Protein backbone atom coordinates (compact mmCIF):
# COMPACT_ATOMS: atom_id res chain seq x y z
CA UNK A 1 0.00 0.00 0.00
CA UNK A 2 0.90 3.62 -0.67
CA UNK A 3 2.56 5.53 2.22
CA UNK A 4 -0.08 7.39 4.11
CA UNK A 5 -0.78 10.85 5.46
CA UNK A 6 -1.42 11.65 9.10
CA UNK A 7 -3.95 14.10 10.53
CA UNK A 8 -5.04 15.14 13.98
CA UNK A 9 -8.71 14.97 13.02
CA UNK A 10 -10.34 12.93 10.28
CA UNK A 11 -14.02 13.13 9.36
CA UNK A 12 -15.17 9.97 7.59
CA UNK A 13 -18.05 10.97 5.31
CA UNK A 14 -18.72 14.24 3.48
CA UNK A 15 -22.41 14.90 4.09
CA UNK A 16 -24.39 17.31 6.23
CA UNK A 17 -22.74 16.42 9.54
CA UNK A 18 -19.24 16.68 8.00
CA UNK A 19 -19.92 20.21 6.74
CA UNK A 20 -21.23 21.45 10.08
CA UNK A 21 -18.35 19.77 11.91
CA UNK A 22 -15.82 21.47 9.60
CA UNK A 23 -17.28 24.92 10.28
CA UNK A 24 -17.25 24.27 14.02
CA UNK A 25 -13.62 23.07 13.87
CA UNK A 26 -12.60 26.25 12.05
CA UNK A 27 -14.39 28.41 14.64
CA UNK A 28 -12.80 26.60 17.55
CA UNK A 29 -9.41 27.19 15.94
CA UNK A 30 -7.60 24.42 14.10
CA UNK A 31 -4.29 24.79 12.25
CA UNK A 32 -3.88 24.18 8.53
CA UNK A 33 -3.24 20.49 7.92
CA UNK A 34 -4.98 19.33 11.12
CA UNK A 35 -8.24 18.21 9.55
CA UNK A 36 -9.07 15.88 6.68
CA UNK A 37 -12.51 14.98 5.26
CA UNK A 38 -12.82 11.76 3.27
CA UNK A 39 -15.96 11.32 1.19
CA UNK A 40 -17.22 8.92 -1.40
CA UNK A 41 -19.08 11.81 -3.00
CA UNK A 42 -17.15 14.00 -5.42
CA UNK A 43 -18.51 17.32 -4.10
CA UNK A 44 -17.95 19.09 -0.77
CA UNK A 45 -20.70 18.78 1.86
CA UNK A 46 -24.14 20.08 0.91
CA UNK A 47 -27.62 20.39 2.40
CA UNK A 48 -29.12 17.01 1.44
CA UNK A 49 -32.77 18.12 2.02
CA UNK A 50 -32.58 20.24 -1.15
CA UNK A 51 -32.39 17.09 -3.28
CA UNK A 52 -36.07 16.19 -2.90
CA UNK A 53 -37.28 19.81 -3.00
CA UNK A 54 -35.55 22.72 -4.80
CA UNK A 55 -33.31 20.42 -6.86
CA UNK A 56 -36.36 18.82 -8.52
CA UNK A 57 -38.16 22.03 -9.51
CA UNK A 58 -38.82 22.47 -13.25
CA UNK A 59 -38.12 26.23 -13.07
CA UNK A 60 -34.97 27.72 -11.53
CA UNK A 61 -33.95 24.52 -9.76
CA UNK A 62 -31.40 24.64 -6.92
CA UNK A 63 -27.96 23.54 -8.09
CA UNK A 64 -24.58 23.35 -6.42
CA UNK A 65 -22.74 25.41 -5.34
CA UNK A 66 -25.86 27.23 -4.05
CA UNK A 67 -26.71 24.72 -1.31
CA UNK A 68 -23.42 23.68 0.21
CA UNK A 69 -23.48 23.52 4.00
CA UNK A 70 -24.09 25.49 6.10
CA UNK A 71 -26.73 27.61 4.29
CA UNK A 72 -29.52 25.44 5.70
CA UNK A 73 -28.87 26.91 9.14
CA UNK A 74 -28.48 30.43 7.69
CA UNK A 75 -24.75 30.12 8.20
CA UNK A 76 -21.65 30.38 6.01
CA UNK A 77 -21.64 28.54 2.67
CA UNK A 78 -18.55 26.35 2.58
CA UNK A 79 -17.23 26.09 -0.99
CA UNK A 80 -14.13 24.13 -2.07
CA UNK A 81 -12.27 27.47 -1.81
CA UNK A 82 -13.29 27.81 1.84
CA UNK A 83 -11.82 24.39 2.69
CA UNK A 84 -8.61 25.32 0.81
CA UNK A 85 -8.29 28.64 2.61
CA UNK A 86 -8.72 26.92 5.96
CA UNK A 87 -6.12 24.27 5.19
CA UNK A 88 -8.71 21.48 5.41
CA UNK A 89 -7.66 18.51 3.30
CA UNK A 90 -10.40 17.07 1.09
CA UNK A 91 -10.20 13.50 -0.13
CA UNK A 92 -13.27 13.36 -2.37
CA UNK A 93 -14.66 10.67 -4.65
CA UNK A 94 -12.91 8.18 -2.42
CA UNK A 95 -14.54 5.36 -0.52
CA UNK A 96 -13.02 4.21 2.75
CA UNK A 97 -12.73 0.47 2.53
CA UNK A 98 -11.69 -0.37 6.08
CA UNK A 99 -10.86 1.22 9.41
CA UNK A 100 -8.63 -0.10 12.17
CA UNK A 101 -9.67 1.70 15.35
CA UNK A 102 -6.89 0.05 17.37
CA UNK A 103 -4.15 1.34 15.05
CA UNK A 104 -6.13 4.53 14.24
CA UNK A 105 -5.86 4.13 10.49
CA UNK A 106 -8.22 4.12 7.51
CA UNK A 107 -7.62 2.40 4.20
CA UNK A 108 -9.12 4.05 1.11
CA UNK A 109 -10.29 2.37 -2.07
CA UNK A 110 -7.31 3.97 -3.83
CA UNK A 111 -4.98 2.10 -1.48
CA UNK A 112 -3.92 4.99 0.72
CA UNK A 113 -3.57 4.56 4.47
CA UNK A 114 -4.61 7.67 6.41
CA UNK A 115 -4.05 7.92 10.14
CA UNK A 116 -5.80 10.02 12.76
CA UNK A 117 -5.64 10.92 16.42
CA UNK A 118 -9.40 11.51 16.54
CA UNK A 119 -11.93 10.16 14.07
CA UNK A 120 -15.46 11.48 13.54
CA UNK A 121 -17.66 8.93 11.81
CA UNK A 122 -20.27 10.73 9.68
CA UNK A 123 -21.10 8.04 7.14
CA UNK A 124 -24.85 8.67 7.22
CA UNK A 125 -27.06 6.06 5.65
CA UNK A 126 -27.86 4.32 2.40
CA UNK A 127 -31.22 3.80 0.73
CA UNK A 128 -32.69 0.32 1.13
CA UNK A 129 -33.03 -1.52 -2.17
CA UNK A 130 -36.14 -3.37 -3.30
CA UNK A 131 -33.92 -6.43 -3.77
CA UNK A 132 -33.56 -6.53 0.02
CA UNK A 133 -37.32 -7.17 0.13
CA UNK A 134 -37.15 -9.84 -2.57
CA UNK A 135 -38.17 -7.71 -5.58
CA UNK A 136 -35.87 -7.85 -8.62
CA UNK A 137 -35.21 -5.26 -11.30
CA UNK A 138 -34.51 -2.03 -9.50
CA UNK A 139 -31.29 -1.43 -11.48
CA UNK A 140 -33.44 -0.53 -14.53
CA UNK A 141 -32.57 2.90 -15.92
CA UNK A 142 -35.97 4.41 -15.13
CA UNK A 143 -36.10 3.23 -11.50
CA UNK A 144 -34.75 5.92 -9.18
CA UNK A 145 -33.56 5.98 -5.60
CA UNK A 146 -32.65 9.25 -3.92
CA UNK A 147 -29.82 9.70 -1.46
CA UNK A 148 -27.12 11.84 -3.06
CA UNK A 149 -26.63 14.47 -5.72
CA UNK A 150 -25.72 11.82 -8.31
CA UNK A 151 -29.06 10.09 -7.66
CA UNK A 152 -30.88 13.44 -7.85
CA UNK A 153 -29.24 14.34 -11.16
CA UNK A 154 -30.30 11.01 -12.59
CA UNK A 155 -33.83 11.48 -11.23
CA UNK A 156 -34.07 14.89 -12.95
CA UNK A 157 -33.00 13.35 -16.28
CA UNK A 158 -35.51 10.52 -16.00
CA UNK A 159 -38.24 12.98 -14.96
CA UNK A 160 -37.57 15.23 -17.94
CA UNK A 161 -38.06 12.27 -20.28
CA UNK A 162 -41.43 11.45 -18.68
CA UNK A 163 -43.37 14.74 -18.76
CA UNK A 164 -47.04 13.92 -19.28
CA UNK A 165 -46.39 10.27 -18.42
CA UNK A 166 -46.92 8.06 -15.39
CA UNK A 167 -44.76 7.64 -12.33
CA UNK A 168 -45.18 5.06 -9.60
CA UNK A 169 -43.75 6.06 -6.23
CA UNK A 170 -42.94 3.17 -3.91
CA UNK A 171 -43.10 4.14 -0.23
CA UNK A 172 -45.24 6.60 1.72
CA UNK A 173 -42.52 8.10 3.89
CA UNK A 174 -40.50 11.28 3.46
CA UNK A 175 -38.92 10.45 0.11
CA UNK A 176 -42.16 9.08 -1.32
CA UNK A 177 -44.27 12.07 -0.30
CA UNK A 178 -41.74 14.79 -1.18
CA UNK A 179 -40.90 13.19 -4.54
CA UNK A 180 -44.58 12.66 -5.36
CA UNK A 181 -45.13 16.40 -4.93
CA UNK A 182 -42.08 17.23 -7.06
CA UNK A 183 -43.22 14.84 -9.81
CA UNK A 184 -46.65 16.52 -9.89
CA UNK A 185 -44.99 19.93 -10.22
CA UNK A 186 -43.11 18.44 -13.20
CA UNK A 187 -46.46 17.50 -14.80
CA UNK A 188 -46.14 13.77 -14.28
CA UNK A 189 -49.11 11.61 -13.21
CA UNK A 190 -48.32 10.03 -9.86
CA UNK A 191 -49.50 6.93 -8.03
CA UNK A 192 -48.06 6.37 -4.56
CA UNK A 193 -47.97 2.80 -3.24
CA UNK A 194 -47.26 1.84 0.36
CA UNK A 195 -48.04 -0.99 2.79
CA UNK A 196 -49.48 1.06 5.66
CA UNK A 197 -53.03 2.38 6.10
CA UNK A 198 -51.89 5.99 5.65
CA UNK A 199 -48.89 8.05 4.58
CA UNK A 200 -46.02 9.02 6.92
CA UNK A 201 -47.06 6.21 9.24
CA UNK A 202 -44.04 6.59 11.52
CA UNK A 203 -45.12 10.11 12.50
CA UNK A 204 -48.58 11.17 11.34
CA UNK A 205 -51.84 10.27 13.03
CA UNK A 206 -54.59 9.03 10.67
CA UNK A 207 -56.22 12.47 10.90
CA UNK A 208 -53.06 14.37 9.98
CA UNK A 209 -52.30 11.92 7.18
CA UNK A 210 -55.83 12.36 5.82
CA UNK A 211 -55.25 16.09 5.40
CA UNK A 212 -52.11 15.61 3.34
CA UNK A 213 -53.51 12.72 1.30
CA UNK A 214 -56.59 14.83 0.45
CA UNK A 215 -54.34 17.70 -0.56
CA UNK A 216 -52.27 15.41 -2.82
CA UNK A 217 -55.47 13.97 -4.31
CA UNK A 218 -56.60 17.49 -5.15
CA UNK A 219 -53.36 17.73 -7.16
CA UNK A 220 -54.23 14.53 -9.02
CA UNK A 221 -52.13 12.05 -7.01
CA UNK A 222 -53.54 8.54 -6.54
CA UNK A 223 -52.83 6.36 -3.52
CA UNK A 224 -52.73 2.58 -3.38
CA UNK A 225 -52.47 1.66 0.28
CA UNK A 226 -52.03 -1.54 2.25
CA UNK A 227 -50.01 -3.33 -0.40
CA UNK A 228 -46.49 -3.57 -1.79
CA UNK A 229 -45.17 -4.19 -5.24
CA UNK A 230 -44.43 -7.76 -6.26
CA UNK A 231 -42.66 -7.32 -9.61
CA UNK A 232 -41.68 -5.05 -12.49
CA UNK A 233 -42.60 -5.54 -16.14
CA UNK A 234 -39.73 -4.54 -18.39
CA UNK A 235 -39.38 -4.05 -22.13
CA UNK A 236 -36.63 -5.34 -24.42
CA UNK A 237 -34.45 -2.32 -23.59
CA UNK A 238 -34.59 -3.18 -19.90
CA UNK A 239 -36.85 -0.26 -19.03
CA UNK A 240 -39.67 -0.75 -16.56
CA UNK A 241 -43.07 -0.36 -18.26
CA UNK A 242 -45.39 -1.37 -15.43
CA UNK A 243 -45.39 -2.49 -11.82
CA UNK A 244 -47.50 -5.29 -10.45
CA UNK A 245 -48.65 -5.11 -6.85
CA UNK A 246 -49.17 -7.94 -4.40
CA UNK A 247 -52.93 -7.25 -4.45
CA UNK A 248 -52.91 -7.91 -8.22
CA UNK A 249 -53.15 -4.29 -9.39
CA UNK A 250 -51.07 -3.47 -12.47
CA UNK A 251 -49.88 0.12 -12.83
CA UNK A 252 -48.36 1.31 -16.14
CA UNK A 253 -45.19 3.25 -15.43
CA UNK A 254 -42.81 5.44 -17.40
CA UNK A 255 -40.68 5.80 -14.29
CA UNK A 256 -40.49 4.58 -10.69
CA UNK A 257 -39.20 6.34 -7.59
CA UNK A 258 -38.35 4.17 -4.59
CA UNK A 259 -38.18 5.45 -1.00
CA UNK A 260 -38.51 2.50 1.33
CA UNK A 261 -36.26 3.57 4.17
CA UNK A 262 -32.57 3.55 4.96
CA UNK A 263 -29.84 1.63 6.79
CA UNK A 264 -27.15 3.51 8.68
CA UNK A 265 -23.65 2.97 7.21
CA UNK A 266 -22.11 1.16 10.18
CA UNK A 267 -20.50 -1.75 8.37
CA UNK A 268 -16.89 -0.51 8.69
CA UNK A 269 -17.31 -0.71 12.46
CA UNK A 270 -19.65 -3.65 13.04
CA UNK A 271 -16.92 -5.72 14.75
CA UNK A 272 -15.06 -2.81 16.34
CA UNK A 273 -17.57 -0.49 18.05
CA UNK A 274 -20.68 -1.00 20.13
CA UNK A 275 -23.83 -0.69 18.05
CA UNK A 276 -27.41 0.04 19.11
CA UNK A 277 -30.68 0.71 17.29
CA UNK A 278 -28.97 0.12 13.95
CA UNK A 279 -26.38 2.81 14.61
CA UNK A 280 -23.07 3.36 16.36
CA UNK A 281 -23.72 3.85 20.07
CA UNK A 282 -22.32 7.05 21.54
CA UNK A 283 -22.46 8.84 24.88
CA UNK A 284 -23.59 12.41 25.56
CA UNK A 285 -20.28 13.65 24.07
CA UNK A 286 -20.97 11.71 20.86
CA UNK A 287 -18.06 9.44 21.74
CA UNK A 288 -18.23 5.77 20.76
CA UNK A 289 -17.04 2.73 22.71
CA UNK A 290 -13.54 3.65 21.46
CA UNK A 291 -12.60 6.97 23.06
CA UNK A 292 -10.74 8.22 19.93
CA UNK A 293 -13.78 7.71 17.73
CA UNK A 294 -16.89 9.93 17.66
CA UNK A 295 -20.06 9.35 15.63
CA UNK A 296 -22.58 11.98 14.49
CA UNK A 297 -25.62 12.36 12.24
CA UNK A 298 -27.73 9.52 10.85
CA UNK A 299 -25.17 6.86 11.82
CA UNK A 300 -25.11 7.75 15.53
CA UNK A 301 -27.37 6.32 18.23
CA UNK A 302 -27.16 8.89 21.00
CA UNK A 303 -28.81 9.46 24.37
CA UNK A 304 -31.79 11.78 23.95
CA UNK A 305 -31.71 13.27 27.42
CA UNK A 306 -35.31 14.42 27.69
CA UNK A 307 -36.58 10.92 26.80
CA UNK A 308 -33.88 9.17 28.80
CA UNK A 309 -33.40 6.85 25.85
CA UNK A 310 -30.88 6.04 23.11
CA UNK A 311 -32.24 7.07 19.69
CA UNK A 312 -30.95 7.10 16.15
CA UNK A 313 -32.50 10.02 14.28
CA UNK A 314 -32.54 10.45 10.51
CA UNK A 315 -33.03 14.19 10.21
CA UNK A 316 -30.90 17.12 9.20
CA UNK A 317 -31.24 19.21 12.37
CA UNK A 318 -29.90 16.36 14.46
CA UNK A 319 -27.01 15.85 12.00
CA UNK A 320 -26.08 19.54 12.24
CA UNK A 321 -26.32 19.80 16.00
CA UNK A 322 -24.72 16.47 16.88
CA UNK A 323 -21.78 17.34 14.61
CA UNK A 324 -21.28 20.71 16.30
CA UNK A 325 -21.57 19.15 19.72
CA UNK A 326 -18.99 16.46 18.97
CA UNK A 327 -16.48 19.08 17.82
CA UNK A 328 -17.13 21.17 20.94
CA UNK A 329 -16.61 18.06 23.09
CA UNK A 330 -13.33 17.35 21.27
CA UNK A 331 -11.95 20.89 21.26
CA UNK A 332 -13.32 22.21 24.57
CA UNK A 333 -13.83 19.11 26.72
CA UNK A 334 -14.10 21.00 29.98
CA UNK A 335 -16.62 23.52 28.71
CA UNK A 336 -18.86 20.97 26.99
CA UNK A 337 -21.59 19.05 28.76
CA UNK A 338 -23.80 16.26 27.48
CA UNK A 339 -25.73 16.80 24.23
CA UNK A 340 -29.27 17.83 25.20
CA UNK A 341 -31.30 17.56 22.03
CA UNK A 342 -34.99 18.10 21.30
CA UNK A 343 -35.82 16.07 18.17
CA UNK A 344 -37.02 18.28 15.32
CA UNK A 345 -38.45 17.09 11.99
CA UNK A 346 -39.99 19.11 9.18
CA UNK A 347 -41.09 18.88 5.59
CA UNK A 348 -42.21 21.17 2.80
CA UNK A 349 -44.34 20.06 -0.15
CA UNK A 350 -46.30 22.18 -2.63
CA UNK A 351 -47.11 25.27 -0.56
CA UNK A 352 -47.50 23.25 2.64
CA UNK A 353 -45.00 23.21 5.46
CA UNK A 354 -45.01 21.48 8.84
CA UNK A 355 -42.76 21.12 11.85
CA UNK A 356 -42.66 18.49 14.58
CA UNK A 357 -40.85 18.53 17.90
CA UNK A 358 -40.34 15.84 20.51
CA UNK A 359 -41.74 12.34 20.50
CA UNK A 360 -45.02 11.09 19.01
CA UNK A 361 -46.00 8.75 21.84
CA UNK A 362 -49.17 8.55 23.91
CA UNK A 363 -52.44 10.17 22.98
CA UNK A 364 -52.64 12.64 20.10
CA UNK A 365 -54.75 15.74 20.74
CA UNK A 366 -55.59 17.51 17.49
CA UNK A 367 -56.38 21.20 17.29
CA UNK A 368 -57.09 23.94 14.77
CA UNK A 369 -59.02 23.86 11.55
CA UNK A 370 -58.26 20.81 9.42
CA UNK A 371 -60.44 22.21 6.65
CA UNK A 372 -58.19 25.24 6.48
CA UNK A 373 -54.46 25.73 6.33
CA UNK A 374 -53.37 25.81 9.95
CA UNK A 375 -53.75 22.98 12.41
CA UNK A 376 -51.70 20.83 14.70
CA UNK A 377 -51.51 18.19 17.39
CA UNK A 378 -49.97 17.58 20.78
CA UNK A 379 -48.96 14.15 21.99
CA UNK A 380 -49.64 13.58 25.66
CA UNK A 381 -47.83 10.74 27.37
CA UNK A 382 -48.15 9.96 31.08
CA UNK A 383 -49.91 13.29 31.58
CA UNK A 384 -47.18 15.36 29.91
CA UNK A 385 -46.90 16.99 26.52
CA UNK A 386 -44.09 15.08 24.79
CA UNK A 387 -44.60 16.00 21.15
CA UNK A 388 -46.14 18.69 18.99
CA UNK A 389 -46.95 19.16 15.33
CA UNK A 390 -47.94 22.28 13.44
CA UNK A 391 -48.82 23.01 9.80
CA UNK A 392 -48.95 26.37 8.07
CA UNK A 393 -47.80 28.68 10.87
CA UNK A 394 -45.31 31.47 11.49
CA UNK A 395 -41.77 31.25 12.83
CA UNK A 396 -42.92 32.54 16.23
CA UNK A 397 -45.66 29.93 16.42
CA UNK A 398 -43.24 27.10 15.57
CA UNK A 399 -40.86 28.42 18.22
CA UNK A 400 -43.70 28.39 20.72
CA UNK A 401 -44.48 24.69 20.22
CA UNK A 402 -40.75 23.87 20.33
CA UNK A 403 -40.41 25.67 23.64
CA UNK A 404 -43.54 24.06 25.01
CA UNK A 405 -42.36 20.59 24.03
CA UNK A 406 -39.03 21.13 25.72
CA UNK A 407 -40.84 22.20 28.92
CA UNK A 408 -43.04 19.08 28.80
CA UNK A 409 -45.84 20.59 30.93
CA UNK A 410 -48.38 18.39 32.72
CA UNK A 411 -51.88 18.62 31.27
CA UNK A 412 -55.02 17.34 32.95
CA UNK A 413 -57.87 18.09 30.60
CA UNK A 414 -57.28 16.95 27.03
CA UNK A 415 -60.54 18.50 25.78
CA UNK A 416 -59.45 21.84 27.19
CA UNK A 417 -56.01 21.37 25.54
CA UNK A 418 -57.70 20.69 22.20
CA UNK A 419 -59.88 23.78 22.64
CA UNK A 420 -56.93 26.03 23.45
CA UNK A 421 -54.81 24.51 20.70
CA UNK A 422 -51.95 26.73 19.61
CA UNK A 423 -52.94 29.31 22.27
CA UNK A 424 -51.75 26.86 24.91
CA UNK A 425 -48.22 27.02 23.46
CA UNK A 426 -48.30 30.77 22.89
CA UNK A 427 -49.25 31.61 26.48
CA UNK A 428 -46.75 29.21 28.08
P1 LIG B 1 -25.17 12.11 4.98
O1 LIG B 1 -25.89 11.01 4.31
O2 LIG B 1 -25.58 13.50 4.74
O3 LIG B 1 -23.62 12.00 4.62
C1 LIG B 1 -22.91 10.79 4.68
C2 LIG B 1 -21.66 10.93 3.84
O4 LIG B 1 -20.78 9.84 4.09
C3 LIG B 1 -21.92 10.89 2.33
O5 LIG B 1 -21.18 11.90 1.71
C4 LIG B 1 -21.41 9.51 1.92
O6 LIG B 1 -20.99 9.45 0.59
C5 LIG B 1 -20.26 9.35 2.88
N1 LIG B 1 -19.81 7.96 3.10
C6 LIG B 1 -20.53 6.93 3.58
N2 LIG B 1 -19.76 5.82 3.66
C7 LIG B 1 -18.52 6.17 3.24
C8 LIG B 1 -17.28 5.48 3.09
N3 LIG B 1 -17.15 4.18 3.41
N4 LIG B 1 -16.23 6.15 2.60
C9 LIG B 1 -16.33 7.47 2.27
N5 LIG B 1 -17.46 8.18 2.40
C10 LIG B 1 -18.55 7.54 2.88
N6 LIG B 1 -34.01 15.74 6.92
C11 LIG B 1 -34.78 16.75 7.43
O7 LIG B 1 -34.77 16.95 8.64
N7 LIG B 1 -35.55 17.50 6.62
C12 LIG B 1 -35.60 17.30 5.29
O8 LIG B 1 -36.34 18.01 4.59
C13 LIG B 1 -34.81 16.26 4.72
N8 LIG B 1 -34.83 16.01 3.40
C14 LIG B 1 -34.07 15.00 2.87
C15 LIG B 1 -34.12 14.75 1.51
C16 LIG B 1 -33.40 13.71 0.95
C17 LIG B 1 -33.47 13.46 -0.53
C18 LIG B 1 -32.60 12.89 1.78
C19 LIG B 1 -31.82 11.75 1.20
C20 LIG B 1 -32.55 13.14 3.15
C21 LIG B 1 -33.28 14.19 3.70
N9 LIG B 1 -33.25 14.47 5.06
C22 LIG B 1 -34.01 15.49 5.57
C23 LIG B 1 -32.38 13.71 5.95
C24 LIG B 1 -31.03 14.40 6.13
O9 LIG B 1 -30.53 14.78 4.88
C25 LIG B 1 -30.06 13.46 6.83
O10 LIG B 1 -30.53 13.24 8.13
C26 LIG B 1 -28.65 14.03 6.86
O11 LIG B 1 -28.14 14.18 5.57
C27 LIG B 1 -27.72 13.16 7.68
O12 LIG B 1 -26.43 13.71 7.64
P2 LIG B 1 -25.14 12.78 7.77
O13 LIG B 1 -23.96 13.67 7.58
O14 LIG B 1 -25.25 11.95 8.97
O15 LIG B 1 -25.22 11.77 6.54
P1 LIG C 1 -39.08 6.49 5.57
O1 LIG C 1 -38.65 5.64 6.68
O2 LIG C 1 -39.54 7.85 5.83
O3 LIG C 1 -40.28 5.79 4.80
C1 LIG C 1 -40.17 4.50 4.31
C2 LIG C 1 -41.50 4.10 3.74
O4 LIG C 1 -41.28 2.95 2.93
C3 LIG C 1 -42.55 3.70 4.73
O5 LIG C 1 -43.36 4.79 5.07
C4 LIG C 1 -43.35 2.67 3.99
O6 LIG C 1 -44.46 3.30 3.39
C5 LIG C 1 -42.47 2.22 2.88
N1 LIG C 1 -42.07 0.81 2.87
C6 LIG C 1 -41.40 0.14 3.83
N2 LIG C 1 -41.16 -1.11 3.42
C7 LIG C 1 -41.68 -1.24 2.18
C8 LIG C 1 -41.74 -2.28 1.23
N3 LIG C 1 -41.21 -3.49 1.47
N4 LIG C 1 -42.32 -2.01 0.05
C9 LIG C 1 -42.86 -0.82 -0.20
N5 LIG C 1 -42.83 0.19 0.66
C10 LIG C 1 -42.25 -0.02 1.83
O7 LIG C 1 -37.86 6.46 4.53
P2 LIG C 1 -37.68 7.24 3.15
O8 LIG C 1 -38.91 7.94 2.77
O9 LIG C 1 -37.08 6.24 2.22
O10 LIG C 1 -36.60 8.34 3.52
C11 LIG C 1 -35.22 7.98 3.60
C12 LIG C 1 -34.50 8.84 4.61
O11 LIG C 1 -34.46 10.18 4.17
C13 LIG C 1 -35.12 8.86 5.98
O12 LIG C 1 -34.09 8.82 6.91
C14 LIG C 1 -35.79 10.19 6.06
O13 LIG C 1 -35.82 10.68 7.39
C15 LIG C 1 -34.91 11.04 5.18
N6 LIG C 1 -35.68 12.14 4.59
C16 LIG C 1 -36.20 13.05 5.43
C17 LIG C 1 -36.94 14.08 4.92
C18 LIG C 1 -37.50 15.08 5.88
O14 LIG C 1 -37.19 15.02 7.05
N7 LIG C 1 -38.33 16.03 5.40
C19 LIG C 1 -37.16 14.17 3.55
C20 LIG C 1 -36.63 13.21 2.72
C21 LIG C 1 -35.89 12.19 3.27
PDB file of N, CA, C and O in Angstrom, residues 28 284-286 324-339:
ATOM      1  N   UNK A  28     -13.481  26.909  16.287  1.00  0.00           N
ATOM      2  CA  UNK A  28     -12.801  26.604  17.554  1.00  0.00           C
ATOM      3  C   UNK A  28     -11.287  26.755  17.397  1.00  0.00           C
ATOM      4  O   UNK A  28     -10.551  26.679  18.380  1.00  0.00           O
ATOM      5  N   UNK A 284     -23.122  11.030  25.677  1.00  0.00           N
ATOM      6  CA  UNK A 284     -23.586  12.415  25.559  1.00  0.00           C
ATOM      7  C   UNK A 284     -22.553  13.351  24.933  1.00  0.00           C
ATOM      8  O   UNK A 284     -22.865  14.497  24.601  1.00  0.00           O
ATOM      9  N   UNK A 285     -21.315  12.874  24.764  1.00  0.00           N
ATOM     10  CA  UNK A 285     -20.285  13.652  24.072  1.00  0.00           C
ATOM     11  C   UNK A 285     -20.119  13.176  22.636  1.00  0.00           C
ATOM     12  O   UNK A 285     -19.163  13.563  21.959  1.00  0.00           O
ATOM     13  N   UNK A 286     -21.012  12.291  22.199  1.00  0.00           N
ATOM     14  CA  UNK A 286     -20.975  11.715  20.862  1.00  0.00           C
ATOM     15  C   UNK A 286     -19.743  10.827  20.647  1.00  0.00           C
ATOM     16  O   UNK A 286     -19.272  10.628  19.527  1.00  0.00           O
ATOM     17  N   UNK A 324     -21.847  19.571  15.557  1.00  0.00           N
ATOM     18  CA  UNK A 324     -21.280  20.706  16.297  1.00  0.00           C
ATOM     19  C   UNK A 324     -20.923  20.307  17.722  1.00  0.00           C
ATOM     20  O   UNK A 324     -19.886  20.707  18.247  1.00  0.00           O
ATOM     21  N   UNK A 325     -21.814  19.521  18.328  1.00  0.00           N
ATOM     22  CA  UNK A 325     -21.566  19.150  19.724  1.00  0.00           C
ATOM     23  C   UNK A 325     -20.337  18.258  19.850  1.00  0.00           C
ATOM     24  O   UNK A 325     -19.538  18.410  20.785  1.00  0.00           O
ATOM     25  N   UNK A 326     -20.162  17.337  18.922  1.00  0.00           N
ATOM     26  CA  UNK A 326     -18.986  16.457  18.973  1.00  0.00           C
ATOM     27  C   UNK A 326     -17.705  17.276  18.880  1.00  0.00           C
ATOM     28  O   UNK A 326     -16.750  17.038  19.628  1.00  0.00           O
ATOM     29  N   UNK A 327     -17.683  18.259  17.975  1.00  0.00           N
ATOM     30  CA  UNK A 327     -16.482  19.085  17.817  1.00  0.00           C
ATOM     31  C   UNK A 327     -16.228  19.899  19.084  1.00  0.00           C
ATOM     32  O   UNK A 327     -15.088  20.006  19.547  1.00  0.00           O
ATOM     33  N   UNK A 328     -17.288  20.439  19.684  1.00  0.00           N
ATOM     34  CA  UNK A 328     -17.130  21.168  20.945  1.00  0.00           C
ATOM     35  C   UNK A 328     -16.578  20.238  22.024  1.00  0.00           C
ATOM     36  O   UNK A 328     -15.678  20.620  22.782  1.00  0.00           O
ATOM     37  N   UNK A 329     -17.079  19.017  22.072  1.00  0.00           N
ATOM     38  CA  UNK A 329     -16.614  18.055  23.087  1.00  0.00           C
ATOM     39  C   UNK A 329     -15.139  17.699  22.877  1.00  0.00           C
ATOM     40  O   UNK A 329     -14.397  17.480  23.835  1.00  0.00           O
ATOM     41  N   UNK A 330     -14.723  17.671  21.596  1.00  0.00           N
ATOM     42  CA  UNK A 330     -13.325  17.346  21.274  1.00  0.00           C
ATOM     43  C   UNK A 330     -12.406  18.525  21.591  1.00  0.00           C
ATOM     44  O   UNK A 330     -11.355  18.363  22.216  1.00  0.00           O
ATOM     45  N   UNK A 331     -12.827  19.726  21.178  1.00  0.00           N
ATOM     46  CA  UNK A 331     -11.946  20.892  21.259  1.00  0.00           C
ATOM     47  C   UNK A 331     -12.005  21.597  22.616  1.00  0.00           C
ATOM     48  O   UNK A 331     -11.049  22.238  23.014  1.00  0.00           O
ATOM     49  N   UNK A 332     -13.158  21.531  23.277  1.00  0.00           N
ATOM     50  CA  UNK A 332     -13.322  22.207  24.574  1.00  0.00           C
ATOM     51  C   UNK A 332     -13.947  21.249  25.574  1.00  0.00           C
ATOM     52  O   UNK A 332     -15.072  21.474  26.048  1.00  0.00           O
ATOM     53  N   UNK A 333     -13.225  20.178  25.896  1.00  0.00           N
ATOM     54  CA  UNK A 333     -13.829  19.115  26.716  1.00  0.00           C
ATOM     55  C   UNK A 333     -14.353  19.600  28.067  1.00  0.00           C
ATOM     56  O   UNK A 333     -15.376  19.110  28.530  1.00  0.00           O
ATOM     57  N   UNK A 334     -13.669  20.579  28.643  1.00  0.00           N
ATOM     58  CA  UNK A 334     -14.105  21.004  29.982  1.00  0.00           C
ATOM     59  C   UNK A 334     -15.305  21.932  29.963  1.00  0.00           C
ATOM     60  O   UNK A 334     -16.018  22.062  30.953  1.00  0.00           O
ATOM     61  N   UNK A 335     -15.491  22.583  28.816  1.00  0.00           N
ATOM     62  CA  UNK A 335     -16.619  23.522  28.710  1.00  0.00           C
ATOM     63  C   UNK A 335     -17.882  22.857  28.161  1.00  0.00           C
ATOM     64  O   UNK A 335     -18.921  23.475  28.051  1.00  0.00           O
ATOM     65  N   UNK A 336     -17.757  21.598  27.718  1.00  0.00           N
ATOM     66  CA  UNK A 336     -18.857  20.971  26.989  1.00  0.00           C
ATOM     67  C   UNK A 336     -19.530  19.876  27.810  1.00  0.00           C
ATOM     68  O   UNK A 336     -18.894  18.904  28.214  1.00  0.00           O
ATOM     69  N   UNK A 337     -20.822  20.052  28.039  1.00  0.00           N
ATOM     70  CA  UNK A 337     -21.591  19.048  28.765  1.00  0.00           C
ATOM     71  C   UNK A 337     -22.175  18.015  27.818  1.00  0.00           C
ATOM     72  O   UNK A 337     -21.756  17.897  26.672  1.00  0.00           O
ATOM     73  N   UNK A 338     -23.160  17.272  28.317  1.00  0.00           N
ATOM     74  CA  UNK A 338     -23.802  16.265  27.478  1.00  0.00           C
ATOM     75  C   UNK A 338     -24.765  16.913  26.485  1.00  0.00           C
ATOM     76  O   UNK A 338     -25.423  17.901  26.798  1.00  0.00           O
ATOM     77  N   UNK A 339     -24.823  16.363  25.293  1.00  0.00           N
ATOM     78  CA  UNK A 339     -25.728  16.804  24.234  1.00  0.00           C
ATOM     79  C   UNK A 339     -27.158  16.709  24.770  1.00  0.00           C
ATOM     80  O   UNK A 339     -27.571  15.666  25.270  1.00  0.00           O
TER      81      UNK A 339
END
